[in-house]
Coordinates of C-alpha atoms in Angstrom, one line a residue:
X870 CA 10.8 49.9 -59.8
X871 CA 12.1 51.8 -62.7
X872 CA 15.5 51.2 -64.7
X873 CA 17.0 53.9 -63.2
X874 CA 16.3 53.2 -59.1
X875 CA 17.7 49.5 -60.2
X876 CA 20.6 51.0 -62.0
X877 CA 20.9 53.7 -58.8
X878 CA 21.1 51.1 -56.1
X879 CA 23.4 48.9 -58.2
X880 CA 25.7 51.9 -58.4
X881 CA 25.3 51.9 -54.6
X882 CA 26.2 48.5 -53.9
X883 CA 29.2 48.9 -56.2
X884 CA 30.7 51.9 -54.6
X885 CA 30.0 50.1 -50.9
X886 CA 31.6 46.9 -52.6
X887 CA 34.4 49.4 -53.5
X888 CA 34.8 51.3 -49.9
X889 CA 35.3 48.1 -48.4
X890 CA 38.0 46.7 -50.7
X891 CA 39.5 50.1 -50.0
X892 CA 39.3 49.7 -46.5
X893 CA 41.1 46.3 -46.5
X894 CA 44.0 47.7 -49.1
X895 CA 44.4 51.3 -46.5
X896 CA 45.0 49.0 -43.7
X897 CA 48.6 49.0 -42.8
X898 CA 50.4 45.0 -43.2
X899 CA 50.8 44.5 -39.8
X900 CA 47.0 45.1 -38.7
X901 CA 46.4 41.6 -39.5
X902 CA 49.2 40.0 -37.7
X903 CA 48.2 37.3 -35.6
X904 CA 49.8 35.9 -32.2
X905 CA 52.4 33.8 -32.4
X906 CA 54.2 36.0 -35.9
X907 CA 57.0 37.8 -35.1
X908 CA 56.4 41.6 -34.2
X909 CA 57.8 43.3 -37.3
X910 CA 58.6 46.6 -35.2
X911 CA 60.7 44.8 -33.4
X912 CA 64.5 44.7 -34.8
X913 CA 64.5 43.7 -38.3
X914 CA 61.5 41.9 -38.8
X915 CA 60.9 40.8 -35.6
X916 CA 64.6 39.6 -35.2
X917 CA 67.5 40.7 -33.5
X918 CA 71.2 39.5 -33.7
X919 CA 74.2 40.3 -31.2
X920 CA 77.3 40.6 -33.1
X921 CA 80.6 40.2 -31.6
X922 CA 84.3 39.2 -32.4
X923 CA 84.4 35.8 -30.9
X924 CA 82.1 33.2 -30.0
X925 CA 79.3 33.9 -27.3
X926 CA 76.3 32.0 -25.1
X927 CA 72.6 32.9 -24.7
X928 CA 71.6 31.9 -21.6
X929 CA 68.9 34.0 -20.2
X930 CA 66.9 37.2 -20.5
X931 CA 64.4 39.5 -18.6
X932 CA 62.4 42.6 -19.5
X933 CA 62.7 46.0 -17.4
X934 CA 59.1 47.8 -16.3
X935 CA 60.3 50.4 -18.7
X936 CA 60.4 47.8 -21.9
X937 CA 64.1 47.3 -22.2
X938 CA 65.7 43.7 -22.3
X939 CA 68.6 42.8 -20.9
X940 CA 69.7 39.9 -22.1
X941 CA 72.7 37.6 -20.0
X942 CA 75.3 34.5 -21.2
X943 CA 78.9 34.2 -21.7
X944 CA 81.4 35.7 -24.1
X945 CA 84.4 34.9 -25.3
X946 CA 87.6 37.2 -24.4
X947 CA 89.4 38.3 -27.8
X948 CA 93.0 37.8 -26.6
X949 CA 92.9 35.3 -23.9
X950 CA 90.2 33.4 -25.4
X951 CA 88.5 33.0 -22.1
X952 CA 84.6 33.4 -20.8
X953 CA 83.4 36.2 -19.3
X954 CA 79.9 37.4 -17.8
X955 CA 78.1 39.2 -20.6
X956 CA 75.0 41.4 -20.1
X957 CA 73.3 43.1 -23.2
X958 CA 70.6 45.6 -23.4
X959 CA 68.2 46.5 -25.7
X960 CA 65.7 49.4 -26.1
X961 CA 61.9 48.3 -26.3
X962 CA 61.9 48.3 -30.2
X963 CA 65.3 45.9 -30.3
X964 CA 67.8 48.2 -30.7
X965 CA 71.0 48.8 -28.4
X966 CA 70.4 50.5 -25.6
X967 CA 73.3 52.8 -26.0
X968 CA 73.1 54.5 -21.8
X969 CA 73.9 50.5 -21.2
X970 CA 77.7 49.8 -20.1
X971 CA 80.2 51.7 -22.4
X972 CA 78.2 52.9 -25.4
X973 CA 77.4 49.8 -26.9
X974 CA 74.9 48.4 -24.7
X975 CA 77.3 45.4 -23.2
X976 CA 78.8 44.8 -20.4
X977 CA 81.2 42.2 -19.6
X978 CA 82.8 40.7 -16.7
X979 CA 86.1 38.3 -15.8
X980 CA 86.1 37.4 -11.8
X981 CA 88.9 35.1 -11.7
X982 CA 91.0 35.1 -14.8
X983 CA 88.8 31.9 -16.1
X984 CA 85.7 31.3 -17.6
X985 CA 82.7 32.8 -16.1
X986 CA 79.0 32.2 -17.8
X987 CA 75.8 34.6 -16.7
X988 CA 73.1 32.0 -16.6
X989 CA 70.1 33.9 -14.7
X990 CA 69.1 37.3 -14.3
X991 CA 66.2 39.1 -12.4
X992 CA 65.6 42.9 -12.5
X993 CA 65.0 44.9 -9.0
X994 CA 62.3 47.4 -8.5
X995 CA 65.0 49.9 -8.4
X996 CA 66.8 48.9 -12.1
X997 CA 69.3 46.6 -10.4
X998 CA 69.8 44.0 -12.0
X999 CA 70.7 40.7 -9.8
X1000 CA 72.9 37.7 -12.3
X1001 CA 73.5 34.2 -10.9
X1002 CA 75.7 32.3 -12.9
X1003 CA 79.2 30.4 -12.9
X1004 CA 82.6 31.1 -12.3
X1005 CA 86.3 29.7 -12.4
X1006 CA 89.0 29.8 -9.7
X1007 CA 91.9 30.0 -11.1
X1008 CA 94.5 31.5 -8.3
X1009 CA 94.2 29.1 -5.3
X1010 CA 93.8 26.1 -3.9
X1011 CA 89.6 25.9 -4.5
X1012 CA 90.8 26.5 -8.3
X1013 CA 88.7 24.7 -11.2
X1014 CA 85.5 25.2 -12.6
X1015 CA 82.4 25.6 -12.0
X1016 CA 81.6 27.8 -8.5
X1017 CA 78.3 29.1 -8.5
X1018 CA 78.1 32.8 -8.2
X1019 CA 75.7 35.9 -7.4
X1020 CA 76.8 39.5 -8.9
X1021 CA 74.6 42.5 -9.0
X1022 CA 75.0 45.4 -11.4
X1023 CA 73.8 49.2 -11.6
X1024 CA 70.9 49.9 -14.1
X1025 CA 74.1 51.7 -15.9
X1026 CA 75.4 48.1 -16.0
X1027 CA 78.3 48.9 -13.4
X1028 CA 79.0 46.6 -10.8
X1029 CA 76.9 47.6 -7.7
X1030 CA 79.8 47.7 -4.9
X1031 CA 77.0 47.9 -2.3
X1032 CA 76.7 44.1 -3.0
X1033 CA 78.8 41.4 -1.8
X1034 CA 81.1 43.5 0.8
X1035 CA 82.1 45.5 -1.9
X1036 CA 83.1 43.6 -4.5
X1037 CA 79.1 43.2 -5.9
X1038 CA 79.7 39.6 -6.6
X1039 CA 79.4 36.7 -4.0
X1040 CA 80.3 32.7 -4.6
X1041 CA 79.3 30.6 -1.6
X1042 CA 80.7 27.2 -2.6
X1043 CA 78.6 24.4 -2.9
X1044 CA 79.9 21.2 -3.9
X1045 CA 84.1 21.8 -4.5
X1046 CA 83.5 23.7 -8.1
X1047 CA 80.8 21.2 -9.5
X1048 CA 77.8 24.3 -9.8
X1049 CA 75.7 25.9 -11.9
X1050 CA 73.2 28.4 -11.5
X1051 CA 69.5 27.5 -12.7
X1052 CA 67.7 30.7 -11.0
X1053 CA 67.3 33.4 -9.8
X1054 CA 64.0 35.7 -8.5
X1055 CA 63.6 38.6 -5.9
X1056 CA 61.4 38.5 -2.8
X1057 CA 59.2 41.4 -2.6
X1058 CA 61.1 42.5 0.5
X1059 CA 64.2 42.8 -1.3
X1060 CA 65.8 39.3 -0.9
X1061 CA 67.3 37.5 -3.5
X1062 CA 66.7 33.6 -4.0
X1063 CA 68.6 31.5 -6.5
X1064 CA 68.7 28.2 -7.5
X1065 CA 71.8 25.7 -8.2
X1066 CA 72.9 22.7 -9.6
X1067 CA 75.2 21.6 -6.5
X1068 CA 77.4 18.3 -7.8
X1069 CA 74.1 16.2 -7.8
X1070 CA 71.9 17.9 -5.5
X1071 CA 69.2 20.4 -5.8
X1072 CA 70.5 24.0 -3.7
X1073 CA 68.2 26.4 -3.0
X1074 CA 70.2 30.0 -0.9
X1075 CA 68.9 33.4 -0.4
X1076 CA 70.7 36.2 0.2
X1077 CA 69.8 39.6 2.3
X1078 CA 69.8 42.6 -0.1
X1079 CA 73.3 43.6 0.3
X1080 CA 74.4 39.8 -0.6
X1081 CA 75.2 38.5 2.7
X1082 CA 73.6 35.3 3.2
X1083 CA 70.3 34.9 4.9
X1084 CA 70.6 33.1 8.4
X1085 CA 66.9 32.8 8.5
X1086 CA 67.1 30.3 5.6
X1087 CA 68.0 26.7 5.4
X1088 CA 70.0 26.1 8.2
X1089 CA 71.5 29.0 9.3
X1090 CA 73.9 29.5 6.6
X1091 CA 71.3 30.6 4.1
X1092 CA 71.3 27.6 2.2
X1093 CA 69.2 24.3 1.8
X1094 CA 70.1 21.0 -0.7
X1095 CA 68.4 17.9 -1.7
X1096 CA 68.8 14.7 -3.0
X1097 CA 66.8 12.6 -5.0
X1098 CA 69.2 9.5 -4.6
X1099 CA 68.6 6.6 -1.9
X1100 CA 71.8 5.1 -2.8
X1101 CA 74.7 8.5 -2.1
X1102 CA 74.8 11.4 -4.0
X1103 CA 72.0 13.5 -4.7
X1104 CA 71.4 11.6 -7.8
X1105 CA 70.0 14.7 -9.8
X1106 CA 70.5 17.3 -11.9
X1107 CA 69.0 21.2 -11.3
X1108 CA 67.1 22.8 -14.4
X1109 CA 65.3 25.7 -13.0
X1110 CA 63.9 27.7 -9.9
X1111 CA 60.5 29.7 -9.6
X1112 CA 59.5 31.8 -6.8
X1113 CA 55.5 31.6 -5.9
X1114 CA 53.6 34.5 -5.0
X1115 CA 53.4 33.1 -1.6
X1116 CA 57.1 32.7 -0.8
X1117 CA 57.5 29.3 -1.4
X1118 CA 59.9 27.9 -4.0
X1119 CA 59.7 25.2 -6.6
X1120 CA 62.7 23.5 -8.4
X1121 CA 62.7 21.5 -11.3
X1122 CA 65.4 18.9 -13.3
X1123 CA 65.7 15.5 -14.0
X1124 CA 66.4 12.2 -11.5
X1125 CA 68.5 9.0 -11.9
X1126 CA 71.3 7.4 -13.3
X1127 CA 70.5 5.3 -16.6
X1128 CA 67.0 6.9 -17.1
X1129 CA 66.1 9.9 -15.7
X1130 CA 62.4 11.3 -14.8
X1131 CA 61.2 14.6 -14.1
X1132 CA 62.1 15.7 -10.6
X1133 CA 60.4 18.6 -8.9
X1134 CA 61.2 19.5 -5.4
X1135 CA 59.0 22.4 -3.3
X1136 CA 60.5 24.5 -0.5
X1137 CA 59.1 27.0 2.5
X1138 CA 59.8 30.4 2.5
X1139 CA 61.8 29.0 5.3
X1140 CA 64.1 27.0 3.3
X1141 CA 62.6 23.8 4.6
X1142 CA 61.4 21.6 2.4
X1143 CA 57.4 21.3 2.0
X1144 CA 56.2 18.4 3.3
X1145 CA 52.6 19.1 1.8
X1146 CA 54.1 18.2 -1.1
X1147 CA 54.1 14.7 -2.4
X1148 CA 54.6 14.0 1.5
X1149 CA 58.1 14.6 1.8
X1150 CA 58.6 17.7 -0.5
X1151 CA 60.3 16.1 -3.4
X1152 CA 58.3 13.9 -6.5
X1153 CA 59.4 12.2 -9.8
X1154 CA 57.6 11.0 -12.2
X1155 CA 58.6 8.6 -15.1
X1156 CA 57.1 9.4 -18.7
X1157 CA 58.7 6.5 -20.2
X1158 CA 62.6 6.2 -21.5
X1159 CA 64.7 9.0 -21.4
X1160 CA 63.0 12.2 -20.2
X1161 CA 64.6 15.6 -19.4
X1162 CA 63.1 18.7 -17.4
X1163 CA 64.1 21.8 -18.2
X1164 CA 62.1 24.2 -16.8
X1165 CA 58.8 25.4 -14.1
X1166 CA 56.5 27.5 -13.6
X1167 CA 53.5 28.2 -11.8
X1168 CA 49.7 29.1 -12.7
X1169 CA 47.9 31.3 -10.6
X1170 CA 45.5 28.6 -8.9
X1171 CA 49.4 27.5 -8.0
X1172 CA 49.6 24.3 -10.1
X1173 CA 53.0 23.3 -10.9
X1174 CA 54.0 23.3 -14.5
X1175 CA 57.2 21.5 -15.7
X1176 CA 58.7 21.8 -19.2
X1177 CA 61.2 19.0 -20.7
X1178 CA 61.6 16.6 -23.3
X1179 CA 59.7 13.0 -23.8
X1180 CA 60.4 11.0 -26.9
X1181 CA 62.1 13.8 -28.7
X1182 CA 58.7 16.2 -28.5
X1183 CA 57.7 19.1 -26.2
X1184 CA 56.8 18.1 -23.0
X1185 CA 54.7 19.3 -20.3
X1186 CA 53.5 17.7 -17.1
X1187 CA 51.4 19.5 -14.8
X1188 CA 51.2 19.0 -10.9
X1189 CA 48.4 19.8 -8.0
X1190 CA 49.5 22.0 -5.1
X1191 CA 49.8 18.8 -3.3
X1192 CA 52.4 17.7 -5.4
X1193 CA 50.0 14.9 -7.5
X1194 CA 49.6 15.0 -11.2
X1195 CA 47.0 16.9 -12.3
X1196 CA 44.9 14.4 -14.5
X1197 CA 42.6 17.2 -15.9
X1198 CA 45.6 18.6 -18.0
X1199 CA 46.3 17.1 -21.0
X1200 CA 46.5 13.2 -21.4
X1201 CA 46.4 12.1 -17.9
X1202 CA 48.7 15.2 -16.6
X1203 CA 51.0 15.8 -19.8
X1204 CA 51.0 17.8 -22.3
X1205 CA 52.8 17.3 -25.7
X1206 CA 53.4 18.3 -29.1
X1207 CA 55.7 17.8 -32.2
X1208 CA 57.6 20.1 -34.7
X1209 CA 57.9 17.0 -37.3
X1210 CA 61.3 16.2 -36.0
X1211 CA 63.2 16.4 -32.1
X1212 CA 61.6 18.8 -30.1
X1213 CA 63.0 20.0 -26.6
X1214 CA 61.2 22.4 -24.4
X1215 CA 64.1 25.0 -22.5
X1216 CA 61.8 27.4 -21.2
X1217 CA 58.2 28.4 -19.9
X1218 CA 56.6 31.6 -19.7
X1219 CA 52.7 31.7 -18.4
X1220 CA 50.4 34.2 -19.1
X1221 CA 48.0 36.1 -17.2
X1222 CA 45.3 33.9 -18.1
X1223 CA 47.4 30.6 -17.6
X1224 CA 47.9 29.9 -21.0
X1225 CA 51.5 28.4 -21.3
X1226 CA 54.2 29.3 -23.8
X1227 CA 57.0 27.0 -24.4
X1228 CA 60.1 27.3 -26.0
X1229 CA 63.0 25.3 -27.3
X1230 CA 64.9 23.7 -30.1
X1231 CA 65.4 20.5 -31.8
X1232 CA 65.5 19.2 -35.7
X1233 CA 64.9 21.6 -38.2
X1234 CA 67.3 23.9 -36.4
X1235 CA 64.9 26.8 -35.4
X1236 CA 63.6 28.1 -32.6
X1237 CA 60.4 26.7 -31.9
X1238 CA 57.7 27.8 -29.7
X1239 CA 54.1 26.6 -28.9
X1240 CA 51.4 28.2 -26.6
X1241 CA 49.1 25.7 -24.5
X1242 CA 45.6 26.8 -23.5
X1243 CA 45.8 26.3 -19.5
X1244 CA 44.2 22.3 -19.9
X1245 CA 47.1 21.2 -22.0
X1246 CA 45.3 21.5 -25.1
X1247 CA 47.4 23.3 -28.0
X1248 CA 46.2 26.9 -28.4
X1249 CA 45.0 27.0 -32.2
X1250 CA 45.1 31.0 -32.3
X1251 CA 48.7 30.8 -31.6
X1252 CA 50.7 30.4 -34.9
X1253 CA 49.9 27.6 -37.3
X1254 CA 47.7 25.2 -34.9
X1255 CA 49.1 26.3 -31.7
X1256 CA 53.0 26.3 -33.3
X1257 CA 55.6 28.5 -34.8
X1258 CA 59.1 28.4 -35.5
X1259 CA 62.3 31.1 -36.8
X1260 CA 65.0 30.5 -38.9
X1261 CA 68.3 32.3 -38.0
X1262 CA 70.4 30.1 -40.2
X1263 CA 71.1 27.2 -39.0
X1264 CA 71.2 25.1 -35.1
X1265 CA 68.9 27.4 -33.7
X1266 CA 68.5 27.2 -30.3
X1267 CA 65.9 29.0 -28.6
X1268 CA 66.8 29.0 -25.0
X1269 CA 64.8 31.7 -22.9
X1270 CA 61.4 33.7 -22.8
X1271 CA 60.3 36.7 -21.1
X1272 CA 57.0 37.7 -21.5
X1273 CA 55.9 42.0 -21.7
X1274 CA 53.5 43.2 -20.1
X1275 CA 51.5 43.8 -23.5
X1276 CA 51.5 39.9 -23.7
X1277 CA 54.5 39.9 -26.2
X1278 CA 57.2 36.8 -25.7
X1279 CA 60.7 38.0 -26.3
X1280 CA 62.8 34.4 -27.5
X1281 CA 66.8 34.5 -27.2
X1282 CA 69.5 32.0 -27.8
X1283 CA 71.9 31.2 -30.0
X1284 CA 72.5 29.9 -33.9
X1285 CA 75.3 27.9 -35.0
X1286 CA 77.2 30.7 -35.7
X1287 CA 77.8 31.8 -32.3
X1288 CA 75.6 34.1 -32.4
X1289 CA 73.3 35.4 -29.9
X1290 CA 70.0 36.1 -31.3
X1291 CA 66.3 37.3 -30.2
X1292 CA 63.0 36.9 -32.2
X1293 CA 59.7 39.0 -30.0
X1294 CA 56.3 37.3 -31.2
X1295 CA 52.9 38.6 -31.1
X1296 CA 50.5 37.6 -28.4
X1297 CA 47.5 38.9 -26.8
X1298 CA 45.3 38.5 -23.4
X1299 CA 42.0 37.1 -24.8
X1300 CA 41.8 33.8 -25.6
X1301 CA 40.8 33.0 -29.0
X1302 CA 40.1 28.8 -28.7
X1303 CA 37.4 26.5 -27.2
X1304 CA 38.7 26.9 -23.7
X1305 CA 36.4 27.7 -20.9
X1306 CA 38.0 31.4 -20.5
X1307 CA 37.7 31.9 -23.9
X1308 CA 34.0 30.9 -23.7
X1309 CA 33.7 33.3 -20.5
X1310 CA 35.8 36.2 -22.2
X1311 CA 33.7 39.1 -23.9
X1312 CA 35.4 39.8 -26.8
X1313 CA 34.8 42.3 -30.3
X1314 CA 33.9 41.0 -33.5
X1315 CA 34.5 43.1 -36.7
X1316 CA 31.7 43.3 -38.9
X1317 CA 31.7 44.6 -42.5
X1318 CA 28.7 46.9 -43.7
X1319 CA 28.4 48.8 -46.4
X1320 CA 32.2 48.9 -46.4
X1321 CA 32.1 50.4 -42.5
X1322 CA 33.7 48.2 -39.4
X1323 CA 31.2 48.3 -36.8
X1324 CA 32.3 46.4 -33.6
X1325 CA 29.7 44.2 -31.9
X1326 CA 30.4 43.2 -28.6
X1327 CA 29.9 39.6 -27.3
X1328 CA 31.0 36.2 -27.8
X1329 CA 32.2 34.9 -31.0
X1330 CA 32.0 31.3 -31.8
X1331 CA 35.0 29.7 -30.4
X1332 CA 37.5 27.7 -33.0
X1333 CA 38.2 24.2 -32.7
X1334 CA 40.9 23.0 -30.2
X1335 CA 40.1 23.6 -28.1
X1336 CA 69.8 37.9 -10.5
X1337 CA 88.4 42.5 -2.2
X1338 CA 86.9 46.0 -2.6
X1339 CA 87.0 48.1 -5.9
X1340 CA 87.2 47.3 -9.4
X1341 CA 90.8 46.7 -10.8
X1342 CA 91.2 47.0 -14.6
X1343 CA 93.2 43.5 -15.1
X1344 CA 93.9 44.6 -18.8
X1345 CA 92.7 47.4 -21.1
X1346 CA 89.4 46.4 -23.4
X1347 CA 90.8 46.0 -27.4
X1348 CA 86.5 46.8 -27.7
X1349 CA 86.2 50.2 -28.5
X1350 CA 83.2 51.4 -26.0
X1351 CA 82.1 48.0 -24.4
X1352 CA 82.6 48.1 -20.7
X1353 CA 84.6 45.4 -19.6
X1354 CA 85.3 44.9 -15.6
X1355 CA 87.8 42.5 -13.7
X1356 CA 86.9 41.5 -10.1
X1357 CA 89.3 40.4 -7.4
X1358 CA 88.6 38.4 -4.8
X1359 CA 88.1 34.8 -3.7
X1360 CA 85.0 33.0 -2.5
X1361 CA 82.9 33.9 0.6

């Protein structure tokens, strides 16, 4: 070869050497994201914050078919210093969604002159939106807080009047004003089911879609409770609800009275509780010391995943259909992980390929979320080995998820401000571990050549790891825009 073909295909390799550097350098930032960051197109930097006047509670949060999030808790009234409902709504890329109650994308709500908190919400087919929280009786003789409560809205965020005999909000009374709402979810035949803390008890209602209660649940009066105490009382306290694909209903919270356990408690579409499950419906089990459930949810090969805390970390405890711990996840049935400090899980979202994503708070102060592979192993393609976290200041509390349908996870909650805030992370359908539907997932892998990205398709090697008729204005809004509506009426 002469000097000049050597000096020719060095001069090659160089500018191919150069092409690809170029390539790398064109790419836009965000092209190399990875699951678990936050979505920079989302708010500012992936973050969101809800700024109001007073102090205010995150509580829940769902997103529409269309991509818009409406977000639900409790906010404090300016002059009377009281809570109120409080709905928020964003557009897809986290800004207000302005067509969303008066202008400014909220909408609040008084009931009774007392404190009300929005705890659950579910969106309809139609854009109705279904909220299940709490209310306070202030002007008769069932007065006090807290009486669970059902309200729907319009997708305009006005009350619907069609619901509830016309004043779109229904409050059943449960246990005397001892209630909270931990669920809500809507039957594909239009019915609504939602889940309560009743003084103790589990409670489990559905309603008919115009909010009348459903005589074809429970017994007869649309409503069936359960206790997890041998001694009086129901001995429990109610976390969450979900609804399974084939109408049965699972509850989840936490049993006794020094210690407490998981408790988990499976109904029939019926209302009746599921004696295939652990025999008489209803299980606990005991992780050791103090443990807390927070929240459930279920796989599609309908094992029962329950979220909590255990020795201040994350976690998770899976159950069989038959209501036995499932031994093949995790360490004998539970899953768990630290954030170097207290760890609490609040929520659970699971993904189309029963990967799990929790979320919670603890010590830093940050929201923290981790992504399980569907065995309980930590997902090591999710964040930094399975792990991420988001600073909002400081006492972060990351309190709900709600998963797109382009496998983002929208977080919201609250920093110690009093601030409600929302973080959306990355995420993607393909797993990327050593889990058996990673292994069975064909996937593309980016080579470089000659500075070109060619995609090759085939297995890579896997990493390591494995919700009295007529609104009446009970006082003008000092808001500007915000919608703000009072409902009359007592409990039915």
């Amino acid at each position: 070869m002469s000097i000049i073909d050597s000096l020719r295909g060095a001069s090659r390799a160089l500018t191919a050497l150069v092409m690809a550097l170029a390539f790398i350098v064109a790419v836009p930032h965000g092209a190399f994201a990875a699951p678990g960051d936050l979505d920079t197109t989302f708010g500012t930097g992936g973050r969101v914050s809800i700024t109001t006047t007073n102090s205010a509670e995150a509580e829940d949060v769902a997103v529409q078919p269309d991509g818009k999030i409406v977000s639900v808790g409790g906010e404090q009234d300016p002059e009377y210093l009281d809570d109120e409902f409080a709905l928020t709504r964003h557009n897809s890329d986290g800004s207000v969604d302005t067509s969303f109650g008066g202008g400014d994308g909220e909408v609040l709500t008084d009931f009774e002159n007392g404190n009300d908190v929005a705890q659950r919400v579910a969106v309809q087919p139609d854009g109705k939106i279904v909220v299940a929280g709490r209310h306070q009786e202030t002007d008769d003789e069932f007065a006090g807080c807290c009486w669970f409560t059902v309200a729907r809205y319009n997708s305009d965020g006005s009350v619907d009047t069609s619901f509830g005999g016309g004043d779109g909000w229904v409050s059943p009374g449960l246990a005397g004003g001892a209630e909270e709402a931990v669920g809500v979810a809507l039957q594909p035949d239009g019915r609504i089911v939602a889940g309560a803390f009743a003084g103790g008890w589990f409670a489990v209602l559905r309603y008919l879609p115009d909010g009348s209660p459903d005589g074809t649940f429970g017994g007869g009066d649309g409503v069936t409770m359960t206790a997890f105490s041998d001694t009086g009382g129901g001995g429990a306290t109610a976390q969450d609800m979900a609804l399974q694909p084939n109408g049965k209903i699972v509850m989840a919270g936490s049993a006794g009275e020094s210690f407490f356990d998981f408790a988990v408690a499976r109904y029939n579409p019926d209302g009746s509780p599921d004696t295939t499950f652990s025999g008489d419906g209803k299980v606990t089990t005991d992780l050791g010391g103090y443990n807390w459930a927070e929240s459930v949810a279920v796989q599609s090969t309908g094992r029962i995943i329950v979220g909590g805390q255990s020795a201040d970390r994350f976690a998770l405890v899976r159950y069989n259909v038959d209501g036995s711990r499932d031994t093949t996840f995790g360490t004998g049935g539970v899953a768990t992980t630290d954030f170097g400090g207290t760890a609490r899980v609040s929520d659970l979202v699971v993904q189309p390929d029963d990967r799990i994503v929790a979320g919670g708070s603890g010590s830093p102060g940050d929201f923290l979320l981790a992504r399980f592979n569907a065995d309980g192993t930590l997902d090591t393609g999710f964040g930094t080995g399975g792990r991420t976290t988001t600073d909002f200041g400081a006492g972060d509390r990351a309190n709900a998820l709600a998963l797109q349908s382009d496998g983002k996870v929208v977080a919201f909650g609250n920093s110690d401000s009093a601030l409600r805030v929302m973080a959306r992370y990355l995420g993607r359908p393909d797993p990327v571990d050593g889990s058996p539907a990673a292994r069975a997932a064909p996937r593309f892998r980016w080579t470089a050549r000659c500075g070109t990205p060619r995609a090759r398709r085939g297995p890579s090697p896997a990493a390591p790891g494995g919700s009295t008729p007529g609104v009446a204005a009970r006082r003008p809004s000092s808001r500007g825009g915000r919608r703000r509506e009072s409902r009359g009426g007592g409990r039915r």
